PDB file of C-alpha atoms and ligand atoms in Angstrom:
ATOM      1  CA  MET A   1    -127.065  92.967 -46.899  1.00  0.00           C
ATOM      2  CA  GLN A   2    -128.593  91.035 -44.011  1.00  0.00           C
ATOM      3  CA  ASP A   3    -129.848  88.438 -46.490  1.00  0.00           C
ATOM      4  CA  GLU A   4    -126.345  88.057 -47.872  1.00  0.00           C
ATOM      5  CA  ALA A   5    -124.897  87.505 -44.404  1.00  0.00           C
ATOM      6  CA  ALA A   6    -127.616  84.984 -43.609  1.00  0.00           C
ATOM      7  CA  THR A   7    -126.897  83.126 -46.850  1.00  0.00           C
ATOM      8  CA  GLN A   8    -123.213  82.996 -45.993  1.00  0.00           C
ATOM      9  CA  VAL A   9    -123.819  81.751 -42.463  1.00  0.00           C
ATOM     10  CA  ARG A  10    -126.143  79.122 -43.862  1.00  0.00           C
ATOM     11  CA  ALA A  11    -123.571  78.016 -46.386  1.00  0.00           C
ATOM     12  CA  TRP A  12    -121.053  77.522 -43.581  1.00  0.00           C
ATOM     13  CA  VAL A  13    -123.580  75.636 -41.478  1.00  0.00           C
ATOM     14  CA  GLU A  14    -124.284  73.325 -44.412  1.00  0.00           C
ATOM     15  CA  TYR A  15    -120.572  72.933 -45.104  1.00  0.00           C
ATOM     16  CA  PHE A  16    -119.855  71.729 -41.568  1.00  0.00           C
ATOM     17  CA  ARG A  17    -123.007  69.669 -41.479  1.00  0.00           C
ATOM     18  CA  ASP A  18    -121.909  67.794 -44.594  1.00  0.00           C
ATOM     19  CA  LEU A  19    -118.640  67.051 -42.871  1.00  0.00           C
ATOM     20  CA  GLY A  20    -120.568  65.428 -40.062  1.00  0.00           C
ATOM     21  CA  VAL A  21    -120.263  68.192 -37.495  1.00  0.00           C
ATOM     22  CA  HIS A  22    -123.580  67.362 -35.920  1.00  0.00           C
ATOM     23  CA  ASP A  23    -125.846  69.437 -33.790  1.00  0.00           C
ATOM     24  CA  PHE A  24    -123.733  72.516 -33.339  1.00  0.00           C
ATOM     25  CA  TYR A  25    -126.772  74.534 -34.296  1.00  0.00           C
ATOM     26  CA  ARG A  26    -128.940  72.827 -31.737  1.00  0.00           C
ATOM     27  CA  ASN A  27    -128.259  75.172 -28.919  1.00  0.00           C
ATOM     28  CA  GLY A  28    -127.501  72.900 -26.043  1.00  0.00           C
ATOM     29  CA  GLU A  29    -129.783  69.988 -26.825  1.00  0.00           C
ATOM     30  CA  PRO A  30    -128.491  66.956 -24.976  1.00  0.00           C
ATOM     31  CA  VAL A  31    -126.679  64.618 -27.320  1.00  0.00           C
ATOM     32  CA  GLU A  32    -127.945  61.089 -27.031  1.00  0.00           C
ATOM     33  CA  PRO A  33    -125.111  58.585 -27.130  1.00  0.00           C
ATOM     34  CA  ALA A  34    -125.352  56.576 -30.310  1.00  0.00           C
ATOM     35  CA  VAL A  35    -126.236  52.918 -30.169  1.00  0.00           C
ATOM     36  CA  THR A  36    -123.397  51.512 -32.204  1.00  0.00           C
ATOM     37  CA  GLU A  37    -122.448  48.137 -33.537  1.00  0.00           C
ATOM     38  CA  ALA A  38    -119.261  46.613 -34.787  1.00  0.00           C
ATOM     39  CA  ASP A  39    -119.129  47.261 -38.486  1.00  0.00           C
ATOM     40  CA  GLU A  40    -117.506  43.946 -39.157  1.00  0.00           C
ATOM     41  CA  THR A  41    -120.279  41.837 -37.731  1.00  0.00           C
ATOM     42  CA  LEU A  42    -123.986  41.690 -38.269  1.00  0.00           C
ATOM     43  CA  SER A  43    -124.652  40.213 -34.884  1.00  0.00           C
ATOM     44  CA  VAL A  44    -126.270  42.808 -32.677  1.00  0.00           C
ATOM     45  CA  SER A  45    -127.391  42.962 -29.143  1.00  0.00           C
ATOM     46  CA  ALA A  46    -131.167  42.800 -29.048  1.00  0.00           C
ATOM     47  CA  THR A  47    -131.189  44.818 -25.865  1.00  0.00           C
ATOM     48  CA  SER A  48    -130.071  47.986 -27.598  1.00  0.00           C
ATOM     49  CA  ALA A  49    -132.790  47.944 -30.230  1.00  0.00           C
ATOM     50  CA  THR A  50    -135.791  50.107 -29.496  1.00  0.00           C
ATOM     51  CA  THR A  51    -138.212  47.972 -31.462  1.00  0.00           C
ATOM     52  CA  GLU A  52    -139.122  44.357 -31.399  1.00  0.00           C
ATOM     53  CA  ALA A  53    -138.158  42.657 -34.618  1.00  0.00           C
ATOM     54  CA  VAL A  54    -140.869  40.367 -35.907  1.00  0.00           C
ATOM     55  CA  PRO A  55    -139.578  38.016 -38.607  1.00  0.00           C
ATOM     56  CA  GLY A  56    -141.023  38.859 -41.984  1.00  0.00           C
ATOM     57  CA  GLU A  57    -142.348  42.171 -40.807  1.00  0.00           C
ATOM     58  CA  VAL A  58    -140.637  45.529 -40.754  1.00  0.00           C
ATOM     59  CA  PRO A  59    -141.435  47.234 -37.499  1.00  0.00           C
ATOM     60  CA  GLN A  60    -142.572  50.823 -37.322  1.00  0.00           C
ATOM     61  CA  VAL A  61    -139.304  52.185 -36.090  1.00  0.00           C
ATOM     62  CA  VAL A  62    -139.646  55.285 -34.101  1.00  0.00           C
ATOM     63  CA  ALA A  63    -136.796  55.539 -31.682  1.00  0.00           C
ATOM     64  CA  VAL A  64    -138.006  56.483 -28.239  1.00  0.00           C
ATOM     65  CA  ALA A  65    -136.763  59.040 -25.801  1.00  0.00           C
ATOM     66  CA  ALA A  66    -135.224  57.593 -22.672  1.00  0.00           C
ATOM     67  CA  ALA A  67    -137.697  57.701 -19.812  1.00  0.00           C
ATOM     68  CA  SER A  68    -135.269  59.633 -17.670  1.00  0.00           C
ATOM     69  CA  GLU A  69    -134.991  62.469 -20.171  1.00  0.00           C
ATOM     70  CA  VAL A  70    -136.629  65.716 -19.342  1.00  0.00           C
ATOM     71  CA  ILE A  71    -138.212  67.499 -22.247  1.00  0.00           C
ATOM     72  CA  PRO A  72    -136.928  71.073 -22.190  1.00  0.00           C
ATOM     73  CA  ALA A  73    -139.542  73.713 -21.512  1.00  0.00           C
ATOM     74  CA  ILE A  74    -141.034  75.236 -24.636  1.00  0.00           C
ATOM     75  CA  PRO A  75    -140.170  78.919 -24.699  1.00  0.00           C
ATOM     76  CA  VAL A  76    -143.210  81.175 -24.720  1.00  0.00           C
ATOM     77  CA  VAL A  77    -143.283  83.379 -27.777  1.00  0.00           C
ATOM     78  CA  ALA A  78    -145.885  85.922 -28.778  1.00  0.00           C
ATOM     79  CA  ALA A  79    -146.778  84.565 -32.194  1.00  0.00           C
ATOM     80  CA  ALA A  80    -145.995  80.892 -32.143  1.00  0.00           C
ATOM     81  CA  PRO A  81    -145.320  79.331 -35.559  1.00  0.00           C
ATOM     82  CA  PRO A  82    -147.620  76.506 -36.669  1.00  0.00           C
ATOM     83  CA  PRO A  83    -146.608  73.114 -35.283  1.00  0.00           C
ATOM     84  CA  VAL A  84    -144.898  72.094 -38.479  1.00  0.00           C
ATOM     85  CA  ALA A  85    -141.328  70.775 -38.476  1.00  0.00           C
ATOM     86  CA  THR A  86    -140.958  70.941 -34.717  1.00  0.00           C
ATOM     87  CA  PRO A  87    -137.800  72.818 -33.735  1.00  0.00           C
ATOM     88  CA  SER A  88    -135.147  70.489 -32.436  1.00  0.00           C
ATOM     89  CA  SER A  89    -134.948  72.459 -29.198  1.00  0.00           C
ATOM     90  CA  VAL A  90    -138.268  70.965 -28.099  1.00  0.00           C
ATOM     91  CA  THR A  91    -137.682  67.507 -29.539  1.00  0.00           C
ATOM     92  CA  PRO A  92    -136.467  64.966 -27.039  1.00  0.00           C
ATOM     93  CA  ALA A  93    -133.251  63.300 -28.128  1.00  0.00           C
ATOM     94  CA  LEU A  94    -133.945  60.089 -30.009  1.00  0.00           C
ATOM     95  CA  ARG A  95    -131.822  57.011 -29.981  1.00  0.00           C
ATOM     96  CA  LEU A  96    -129.982  56.200 -33.188  1.00  0.00           C
ATOM     97  CA  VAL A  97    -130.585  52.697 -34.451  1.00  0.00           C
ATOM     98  CA  SER A  98    -128.714  51.266 -37.423  1.00  0.00           C
ATOM     99  CA  PHE A  99    -130.662  49.807 -40.336  1.00  0.00           C
ATOM    100  CA  ASN A 100    -129.180  46.426 -39.448  1.00  0.00           C
ATOM    101  CA  GLN A 101    -130.955  46.574 -36.131  1.00  0.00           C
ATOM    102  CA  LEU A 102    -134.332  47.729 -37.358  1.00  0.00           C
ATOM    103  CA  ALA A 103    -135.480  44.387 -38.709  1.00  0.00           C
ATOM    104  CA  PRO A 104    -134.112  40.897 -39.297  1.00  0.00           C
ATOM    105  CA  LEU A 105    -131.841  40.762 -42.320  1.00  0.00           C
ATOM    106  CA  PRO A 106    -133.411  39.218 -45.420  1.00  0.00           C
ATOM    107  CA  THR A 107    -132.577  35.561 -45.708  1.00  0.00           C
ATOM    108  CA  ALA A 108    -133.147  35.206 -49.453  1.00  0.00           C
ATOM    109  CA  LYS A 109    -132.921  37.385 -52.536  1.00  0.00           C
ATOM    110  CA  LEU A 110    -136.156  38.269 -54.269  1.00  0.00           C
ATOM    111  CA  PRO A 111    -135.989  37.091 -57.918  1.00  0.00           C
ATOM    112  CA  ALA A 112    -134.990  40.047 -60.120  1.00  0.00           C
ATOM    113  CA  GLY A 113    -138.252  39.811 -62.061  1.00  0.00           C
ATOM    114  CA  GLU A 114    -140.330  40.369 -58.915  1.00  0.00           C
ATOM    115  CA  ARG A 115    -138.525  43.388 -57.582  1.00  0.00           C
ATOM    116  CA  ALA A 116    -140.241  46.126 -59.589  1.00  0.00           C
ATOM    117  CA  ALA A 117    -143.632  44.939 -58.351  1.00  0.00           C
ATOM    118  CA  ALA A 118    -142.317  44.690 -54.786  1.00  0.00           C
ATOM    119  CA  LEU A 119    -141.081  48.285 -54.975  1.00  0.00           C
ATOM    120  CA  ARG A 120    -144.420  49.411 -56.386  1.00  0.00           C
ATOM    121  CA  ALA A 121    -146.165  47.736 -53.459  1.00  0.00           C
ATOM    122  CA  ILE A 122    -144.028  49.696 -51.000  1.00  0.00           C
ATOM    123  CA  GLN A 123    -144.780  52.914 -52.888  1.00  0.00           C
ATOM    124  CA  GLU A 124    -148.489  52.173 -52.795  1.00  0.00           C
ATOM    125  CA  GLU A 125    -148.313  51.529 -49.082  1.00  0.00           C
ATOM    126  CA  ILE A 126    -146.659  54.907 -48.578  1.00  0.00           C
ATOM    127  CA  GLY A 127    -149.534  56.454 -50.516  1.00  0.00           C
ATOM    128  CA  ASP A 128    -150.094  60.153 -49.926  1.00  0.00           C
ATOM    129  CA  CYS A 129    -148.132  59.878 -46.701  1.00  0.00           C
ATOM    130  CA  THR A 130    -148.957  62.036 -43.680  1.00  0.00           C
ATOM    131  CA  ARG A 131    -146.979  60.026 -41.136  1.00  0.00           C
ATOM    132  CA  CYS A 132    -144.527  62.805 -40.229  1.00  0.00           C
ATOM    133  CA  PRO A 133    -144.442  66.622 -40.123  1.00  0.00           C
ATOM    134  CA  LEU A 134    -142.780  66.865 -43.539  1.00  0.00           C
ATOM    135  CA  ALA A 135    -146.153  66.073 -45.111  1.00  0.00           C
ATOM    136  CA  TYR A 136    -147.358  69.459 -43.888  1.00  0.00           C
ATOM    137  CA  ALA A 137    -144.205  71.449 -44.559  1.00  0.00           C
ATOM    138  CA  GLY A 138    -144.850  72.431 -48.158  1.00  0.00           C
ATOM    139  CA  ARG A 139    -144.179  69.109 -49.831  1.00  0.00           C
ATOM    140  CA  HIS A 140    -145.267  68.805 -53.452  1.00  0.00           C
ATOM    141  CA  LYS A 141    -144.256  65.272 -54.348  1.00  0.00           C
ATOM    142  CA  ILE A 142    -143.070  62.273 -52.403  1.00  0.00           C
ATOM    143  CA  VAL A 143    -139.701  61.198 -53.800  1.00  0.00           C
ATOM    144  CA  PHE A 144    -139.799  57.433 -53.563  1.00  0.00           C
ATOM    145  CA  GLY A 145    -136.621  56.372 -55.353  1.00  0.00           C
ATOM    146  CA  ASP A 146    -135.438  55.753 -58.869  1.00  0.00           C
ATOM    147  CA  GLY A 147    -133.386  53.321 -60.900  1.00  0.00           C
ATOM    148  CA  SER A 148    -132.942  49.641 -61.518  1.00  0.00           C
ATOM    149  CA  PRO A 149    -134.749  47.291 -59.115  1.00  0.00           C
ATOM    150  CA  ALA A 150    -131.897  44.837 -59.773  1.00  0.00           C
ATOM    151  CA  ALA A 151    -129.095  47.350 -59.206  1.00  0.00           C
ATOM    152  CA  ARG A 152    -125.803  46.111 -57.772  1.00  0.00           C
ATOM    153  CA  LEU A 153    -125.122  49.611 -56.495  1.00  0.00           C
ATOM    154  CA  MET A 154    -127.402  51.905 -54.506  1.00  0.00           C
ATOM    155  CA  PHE A 155    -126.833  55.558 -53.622  1.00  0.00           C
ATOM    156  CA  ILE A 156    -128.607  57.002 -50.612  1.00  0.00           C
ATOM    157  CA  GLY A 157    -128.832  60.728 -50.018  1.00  0.00           C
ATOM    158  CA  GLU A 158    -130.356  62.836 -47.303  1.00  0.00           C
ATOM    159  CA  GLY A 159    -133.661  64.110 -48.606  1.00  0.00           C
ATOM    160  CA  PRO A 160    -135.215  65.761 -51.650  1.00  0.00           C
ATOM    161  CA  GLY A 161    -134.429  69.361 -52.497  1.00  0.00           C
ATOM    162  CA  ALA A 162    -136.588  71.827 -54.395  1.00  0.00           C
ATOM    163  CA  ASP A 163    -136.111  70.239 -57.832  1.00  0.00           C
ATOM    164  CA  GLU A 164    -136.713  66.736 -56.547  1.00  0.00           C
ATOM    165  CA  ASP A 165    -139.827  67.905 -54.694  1.00  0.00           C
ATOM    166  CA  ILE A 166    -141.273  69.263 -57.928  1.00  0.00           C
ATOM    167  CA  GLN A 167    -140.315  66.323 -60.139  1.00  0.00           C
ATOM    168  CA  GLY A 168    -140.824  63.517 -57.645  1.00  0.00           C
ATOM    169  CA  LEU A 169    -137.427  62.024 -58.508  1.00  0.00           C
ATOM    170  CA  PRO A 170    -134.226  61.883 -56.437  1.00  0.00           C
ATOM    171  CA  PHE A 171    -131.123  63.846 -57.382  1.00  0.00           C
ATOM    172  CA  VAL A 172    -132.387  65.741 -60.406  1.00  0.00           C
ATOM    173  CA  GLY A 173    -131.093  69.206 -59.428  1.00  0.00           C
ATOM    174  CA  LYS A 174    -127.524  70.511 -59.521  1.00  0.00           C
ATOM    175  CA  ALA A 175    -126.311  67.949 -56.999  1.00  0.00           C
ATOM    176  CA  GLY A 176    -128.041  65.319 -59.106  1.00  0.00           C
ATOM    177  CA  GLN A 177    -126.118  66.395 -62.186  1.00  0.00           C
ATOM    178  CA  LEU A 178    -122.893  65.933 -60.295  1.00  0.00           C
ATOM    179  CA  LEU A 179    -124.077  62.547 -59.024  1.00  0.00           C
ATOM    180  CA  ASN A 180    -124.834  61.568 -62.636  1.00  0.00           C
ATOM    181  CA  ASN A 181    -121.275  62.522 -63.547  1.00  0.00           C
ATOM    182  CA  MET A 182    -119.916  60.500 -60.651  1.00  0.00           C
ATOM    183  CA  ILE A 183    -121.960  57.498 -61.765  1.00  0.00           C
ATOM    184  CA  GLY A 184    -120.743  58.023 -65.345  1.00  0.00           C
ATOM    185  CA  ALA A 185    -117.136  58.150 -64.192  1.00  0.00           C
ATOM    186  CA  MET A 186    -117.679  54.738 -62.648  1.00  0.00           C
ATOM    187  CA  GLY A 187    -118.659  53.379 -66.057  1.00  0.00           C
ATOM    188  CA  LEU A 188    -122.348  53.199 -65.165  1.00  0.00           C
ATOM    189  CA  SER A 189    -125.459  55.159 -65.989  1.00  0.00           C
ATOM    190  CA  ARG A 190    -128.304  56.228 -63.747  1.00  0.00           C
ATOM    191  CA  THR A 191    -130.464  53.388 -64.980  1.00  0.00           C
ATOM    192  CA  ASP A 192    -127.868  50.855 -63.748  1.00  0.00           C
ATOM    193  CA  VAL A 193    -128.081  52.008 -60.143  1.00  0.00           C
ATOM    194  CA  TYR A 194    -130.817  52.657 -57.601  1.00  0.00           C
ATOM    195  CA  ILE A 195    -131.079  56.041 -55.893  1.00  0.00           C
ATOM    196  CA  ALA A 196    -133.058  56.908 -52.789  1.00  0.00           C
ATOM    197  CA  ASN A 197    -132.980  59.173 -49.753  1.00  0.00           C
ATOM    198  CA  ILE A 198    -133.273  58.897 -45.989  1.00  0.00           C
ATOM    199  CA  VAL A 199    -136.507  60.911 -46.135  1.00  0.00           C
ATOM    200  CA  LYS A 200    -138.877  60.981 -49.070  1.00  0.00           C
ATOM    201  CA  CYS A 201    -140.265  64.470 -48.567  1.00  0.00           C
ATOM    202  CA  ARG A 202    -138.404  67.757 -48.811  1.00  0.00           C
ATOM    203  CA  PRO A 203    -137.401  69.232 -45.464  1.00  0.00           C
ATOM    204  CA  PRO A 204    -138.317  72.934 -45.579  1.00  0.00           C
ATOM    205  CA  GLY A 205    -135.392  75.118 -46.580  1.00  0.00           C
ATOM    206  CA  ASN A 206    -133.386  71.947 -47.235  1.00  0.00           C
ATOM    207  CA  ARG A 207    -132.664  71.585 -43.546  1.00  0.00           C
ATOM    208  CA  VAL A 208    -131.414  68.284 -42.154  1.00  0.00           C
ATOM    209  CA  PRO A 209    -134.251  65.814 -41.541  1.00  0.00           C
ATOM    210  CA  GLU A 210    -135.251  65.682 -37.887  1.00  0.00           C
ATOM    211  CA  PRO A 211    -134.849  62.269 -36.206  1.00  0.00           C
ATOM    212  CA  ILE A 212    -138.607  61.823 -35.957  1.00  0.00           C
ATOM    213  CA  GLU A 213    -138.886  62.362 -39.720  1.00  0.00           C
ATOM    214  CA  ALA A 214    -135.993  60.067 -40.596  1.00  0.00           C
ATOM    215  CA  ASN A 215    -137.192  57.372 -38.222  1.00  0.00           C
ATOM    216  CA  THR A 216    -140.724  57.505 -39.569  1.00  0.00           C
ATOM    217  CA  CYS A 217    -139.472  57.153 -43.140  1.00  0.00           C
ATOM    218  CA  SER A 218    -136.738  54.577 -42.436  1.00  0.00           C
ATOM    219  CA  PRO A 219    -138.861  51.418 -42.565  1.00  0.00           C
ATOM    220  CA  PHE A 220    -139.748  52.159 -46.185  1.00  0.00           C
ATOM    221  CA  LEU A 221    -136.165  52.784 -47.272  1.00  0.00           C
ATOM    222  CA  LEU A 222    -135.140  49.663 -45.412  1.00  0.00           C
ATOM    223  CA  ARG A 223    -137.675  47.641 -47.369  1.00  0.00           C
ATOM    224  CA  GLN A 224    -136.470  49.184 -50.640  1.00  0.00           C
ATOM    225  CA  ILE A 225    -132.936  48.105 -49.775  1.00  0.00           C
ATOM    226  CA  ASP A 226    -134.151  44.620 -48.898  1.00  0.00           C
ATOM    227  CA  VAL A 227    -135.998  44.331 -52.211  1.00  0.00           C
ATOM    228  CA  VAL A 228    -133.134  45.590 -54.389  1.00  0.00           C
ATOM    229  CA  GLN A 229    -130.469  43.912 -52.252  1.00  0.00           C
ATOM    230  CA  PRO A 230    -127.570  45.801 -53.802  1.00  0.00           C
ATOM    231  CA  GLU A 231    -124.070  44.498 -53.317  1.00  0.00           C
ATOM    232  CA  VAL A 232    -122.852  47.962 -52.396  1.00  0.00           C
ATOM    233  CA  ILE A 233    -124.543  50.986 -50.876  1.00  0.00           C
ATOM    234  CA  VAL A 234    -122.938  54.417 -51.037  1.00  0.00           C
ATOM    235  CA  ALA A 235    -124.088  56.769 -48.290  1.00  0.00           C
ATOM    236  CA  LEU A 236    -123.911  60.309 -49.631  1.00  0.00           C
ATOM    237  CA  GLY A 237    -122.972  62.600 -46.777  1.00  0.00           C
ATOM    238  CA  ALA A 238    -122.954  62.455 -43.020  1.00  0.00           C
ATOM    239  CA  THR A 239    -126.722  62.438 -42.533  1.00  0.00           C
ATOM    240  CA  ALA A 240    -127.285  59.394 -44.727  1.00  0.00           C
ATOM    241  CA  ALA A 241    -124.372  57.627 -43.024  1.00  0.00           C
ATOM    242  CA  MET A 242    -125.659  58.513 -39.572  1.00  0.00           C
ATOM    243  CA  TYR A 243    -129.103  57.049 -40.095  1.00  0.00           C
ATOM    244  CA  LEU A 244    -128.024  54.004 -42.099  1.00  0.00           C
ATOM    245  CA  LEU A 245    -125.256  53.034 -39.687  1.00  0.00           C
ATOM    246  CA  GLY A 246    -126.785  54.339 -36.479  1.00  0.00           C
ATOM    247  CA  VAL A 247    -123.640  56.212 -35.568  1.00  0.00           C
ATOM    248  CA  LYS A 248    -122.971  59.871 -35.137  1.00  0.00           C
ATOM    249  CA  GLN A 249    -119.462  60.373 -36.429  1.00  0.00           C
ATOM    250  CA  SER A 250    -117.584  62.747 -38.642  1.00  0.00           C
ATOM    251  CA  LEU A 251    -117.542  61.946 -42.322  1.00  0.00           C
ATOM    252  CA  SER A 252    -113.761  61.687 -42.311  1.00  0.00           C
ATOM    253  CA  SER A 253    -113.864  58.955 -39.681  1.00  0.00           C
ATOM    254  CA  LEU A 254    -116.401  56.965 -41.719  1.00  0.00           C
ATOM    255  CA  ARG A 255    -114.810  57.301 -45.158  1.00  0.00           C
ATOM    256  CA  GLY A 256    -112.170  54.995 -46.616  1.00  0.00           C
ATOM    257  CA  ARG A 257    -113.402  51.755 -45.073  1.00  0.00           C
ATOM    258  CA  TRP A 258    -116.261  49.339 -45.474  1.00  0.00           C
ATOM    259  CA  HIS A 259    -119.327  49.216 -43.256  1.00  0.00           C
ATOM    260  CA  THR A 260    -122.284  46.901 -43.607  1.00  0.00           C
ATOM    261  CA  CYS A 261    -125.953  47.622 -44.146  1.00  0.00           C
ATOM    262  CA  ARG A 262    -128.688  45.058 -44.732  1.00  0.00           C
ATOM    263  CA  GLY A 263    -126.201  42.517 -46.062  1.00  0.00           C
ATOM    264  CA  ALA A 264    -124.568  45.007 -48.446  1.00  0.00           C
ATOM    265  CA  LYS A 265    -121.150  46.576 -48.154  1.00  0.00           C
ATOM    266  CA  LEU A 266    -121.566  50.255 -47.391  1.00  0.00           C
ATOM    267  CA  ALA A 267    -119.149  53.047 -48.267  1.00  0.00           C
ATOM    268  CA  VAL A 268    -119.469  56.637 -47.114  1.00  0.00           C
ATOM    269  CA  THR A 269    -118.539  59.575 -49.300  1.00  0.00           C
ATOM    270  CA  TYR A 270    -119.171  63.281 -49.632  1.00  0.00           C
ATOM    271  CA  HIS A 271    -122.619  64.466 -50.596  1.00  0.00           C
ATOM    272  CA  PRO A 272    -122.584  65.899 -54.150  1.00  0.00           C
ATOM    273  CA  ALA A 273    -124.002  69.181 -52.780  1.00  0.00           C
ATOM    274  CA  PHE A 274    -120.952  69.412 -50.527  1.00  0.00           C
ATOM    275  CA  LEU A 275    -118.687  68.757 -53.510  1.00  0.00           C
ATOM    276  CA  LEU A 276    -120.381  71.605 -55.351  1.00  0.00           C
ATOM    277  CA  ARG A 277    -119.532  73.869 -52.427  1.00  0.00           C
ATOM    278  CA  ASP A 278    -116.000  72.542 -52.064  1.00  0.00           C
ATOM    279  CA  PRO A 279    -114.831  71.037 -55.393  1.00  0.00           C
ATOM    280  CA  ARG A 280    -111.354  70.455 -53.922  1.00  0.00           C
ATOM    281  CA  GLN A 281    -112.794  67.385 -52.202  1.00  0.00           C
ATOM    282  CA  LYS A 282    -113.770  65.747 -55.504  1.00  0.00           C
ATOM    283  CA  ALA A 283    -110.468  63.872 -55.604  1.00  0.00           C
ATOM    284  CA  GLU A 284    -111.249  62.402 -52.181  1.00  0.00           C
ATOM    285  CA  ALA A 285    -114.734  61.399 -53.311  1.00  0.00           C
ATOM    286  CA  TRP A 286    -113.215  59.744 -56.363  1.00  0.00           C
ATOM    287  CA  LYS A 287    -111.023  57.629 -54.036  1.00  0.00           C
ATOM    288  CA  ASP A 288    -114.199  56.459 -52.292  1.00  0.00           C
ATOM    289  CA  LEU A 289    -115.812  55.585 -55.600  1.00  0.00           C
ATOM    290  CA  GLN A 290    -112.720  53.730 -56.736  1.00  0.00           C
ATOM    291  CA  MET A 291    -112.964  51.582 -53.625  1.00  0.00           C
ATOM    292  CA  VAL A 292    -116.546  50.773 -54.676  1.00  0.00           C
ATOM    293  CA  MET A 293    -115.517  50.114 -58.282  1.00  0.00           C
ATOM    294  CA  ALA A 294    -112.812  47.684 -57.218  1.00  0.00           C
ATOM    295  CA  THR A 295    -115.356  45.700 -55.213  1.00  0.00           C
ATOM    296  CA  LEU A 296    -117.874  45.646 -58.063  1.00  0.00           C
ATOM    297  CA  GLY A 297    -115.205  44.906 -60.682  1.00  0.00           C
ATOM    298  CA  LEU A 298    -115.935  48.131 -62.564  1.00  0.00           C
ATOM    299  CA  THR A 299    -113.484  49.942 -64.803  1.00  0.00           C
ATOM    300  CA  SER A 300    -113.585  53.657 -65.419  1.00  0.00           C
ATOM    301  CA  PRO A 301    -114.506  54.433 -69.065  1.00  0.00           C
ATOM    302  CA  ALA A 302    -111.473  56.739 -69.148  1.00  0.00           C
ATOM    303  CA  LYS A 303    -109.279  53.673 -68.712  1.00  0.00           C
ATOM    304  CA  LYS A 304    -111.041  51.426 -71.197  1.00  0.00           C
TER     305      LYS A 304
HETATM  306  N1  LIG B 401    -129.944  65.963 -52.013  1.00  0.00           N
HETATM  307  C1  LIG B 401    -130.279  64.774 -51.500  1.00  0.00           C
HETATM  308  O1  LIG B 401    -129.785  64.365 -50.459  1.00  0.00           O
HETATM  309  N2  LIG B 401    -131.175  64.049 -52.168  1.00  0.00           N
HETATM  310  C2  LIG B 401    -131.729  64.440 -53.301  1.00  0.00           C
HETATM  311  O2  LIG B 401    -132.548  63.707 -53.857  1.00  0.00           O
HETATM  312  C3  LIG B 401    -131.347  65.688 -53.825  1.00  0.00           C
HETATM  313  C4  LIG B 401    -130.448  66.431 -53.156  1.00  0.00           C
END
């Protein structure tokens, strides 16, 4: 009975989280104002970035806590859990930095024939990663990314779930099946697009990645984007949008218009897992995908 109630509460938490209702579970943690940028322009103020951009090099981007912030006292508990996946209540707020601000934008496209090798090099550099707590939180496989290195369209989700963690591939569970259908409805197949996530290791219990985890993983995703250089990126859900754009806003305020990310046009839509929970929103998601299709000159197979 208690389990059932917990499952229901969790489902509601995930429902609101997918809508971009951030942090309501964080129990009073101070909310760091987002460092934002005008979506229309790529010019950014260097003063707001927390890392120094070195041309040709992707900085290790770990956003830093403001010096004036006081780290809340850690509550004393009898049997403290192991220091894995630090609870957000003891994590100082981190500054959000958009992917456009993390490193200089690429100035040239890598020839299509060199991209697979470039992606492999990034994967090799990641290796058997232990850079963040997710490495010690029950991870089985690192989920690097999947699809065409020359894709015009890239989907970015939040982080691997249980199925992805076992198979080492993004979006292969139930949400993945729905994403496949969405891609199919656009007249494409999975091998035409590139799919990746904000974090490459499964957050325990499918919780939202903590900022320290997302920020540690971001430089690799950023480099994947810069190698593939898609024309359009679709951010799946509020978490992906938040980290890619460096803004903390509701999904509804981000949908239905274009943003920019690493030289690509970026659209925000519902996460497929959210659509599984609330299928009524599929029509809205389809509107988002139609916006993408119009830009890429794609026609739905239903209309052919
Ligand atoms: N959800 C995600 O955000 N990514 C996956 O790869 C699978 C489920």
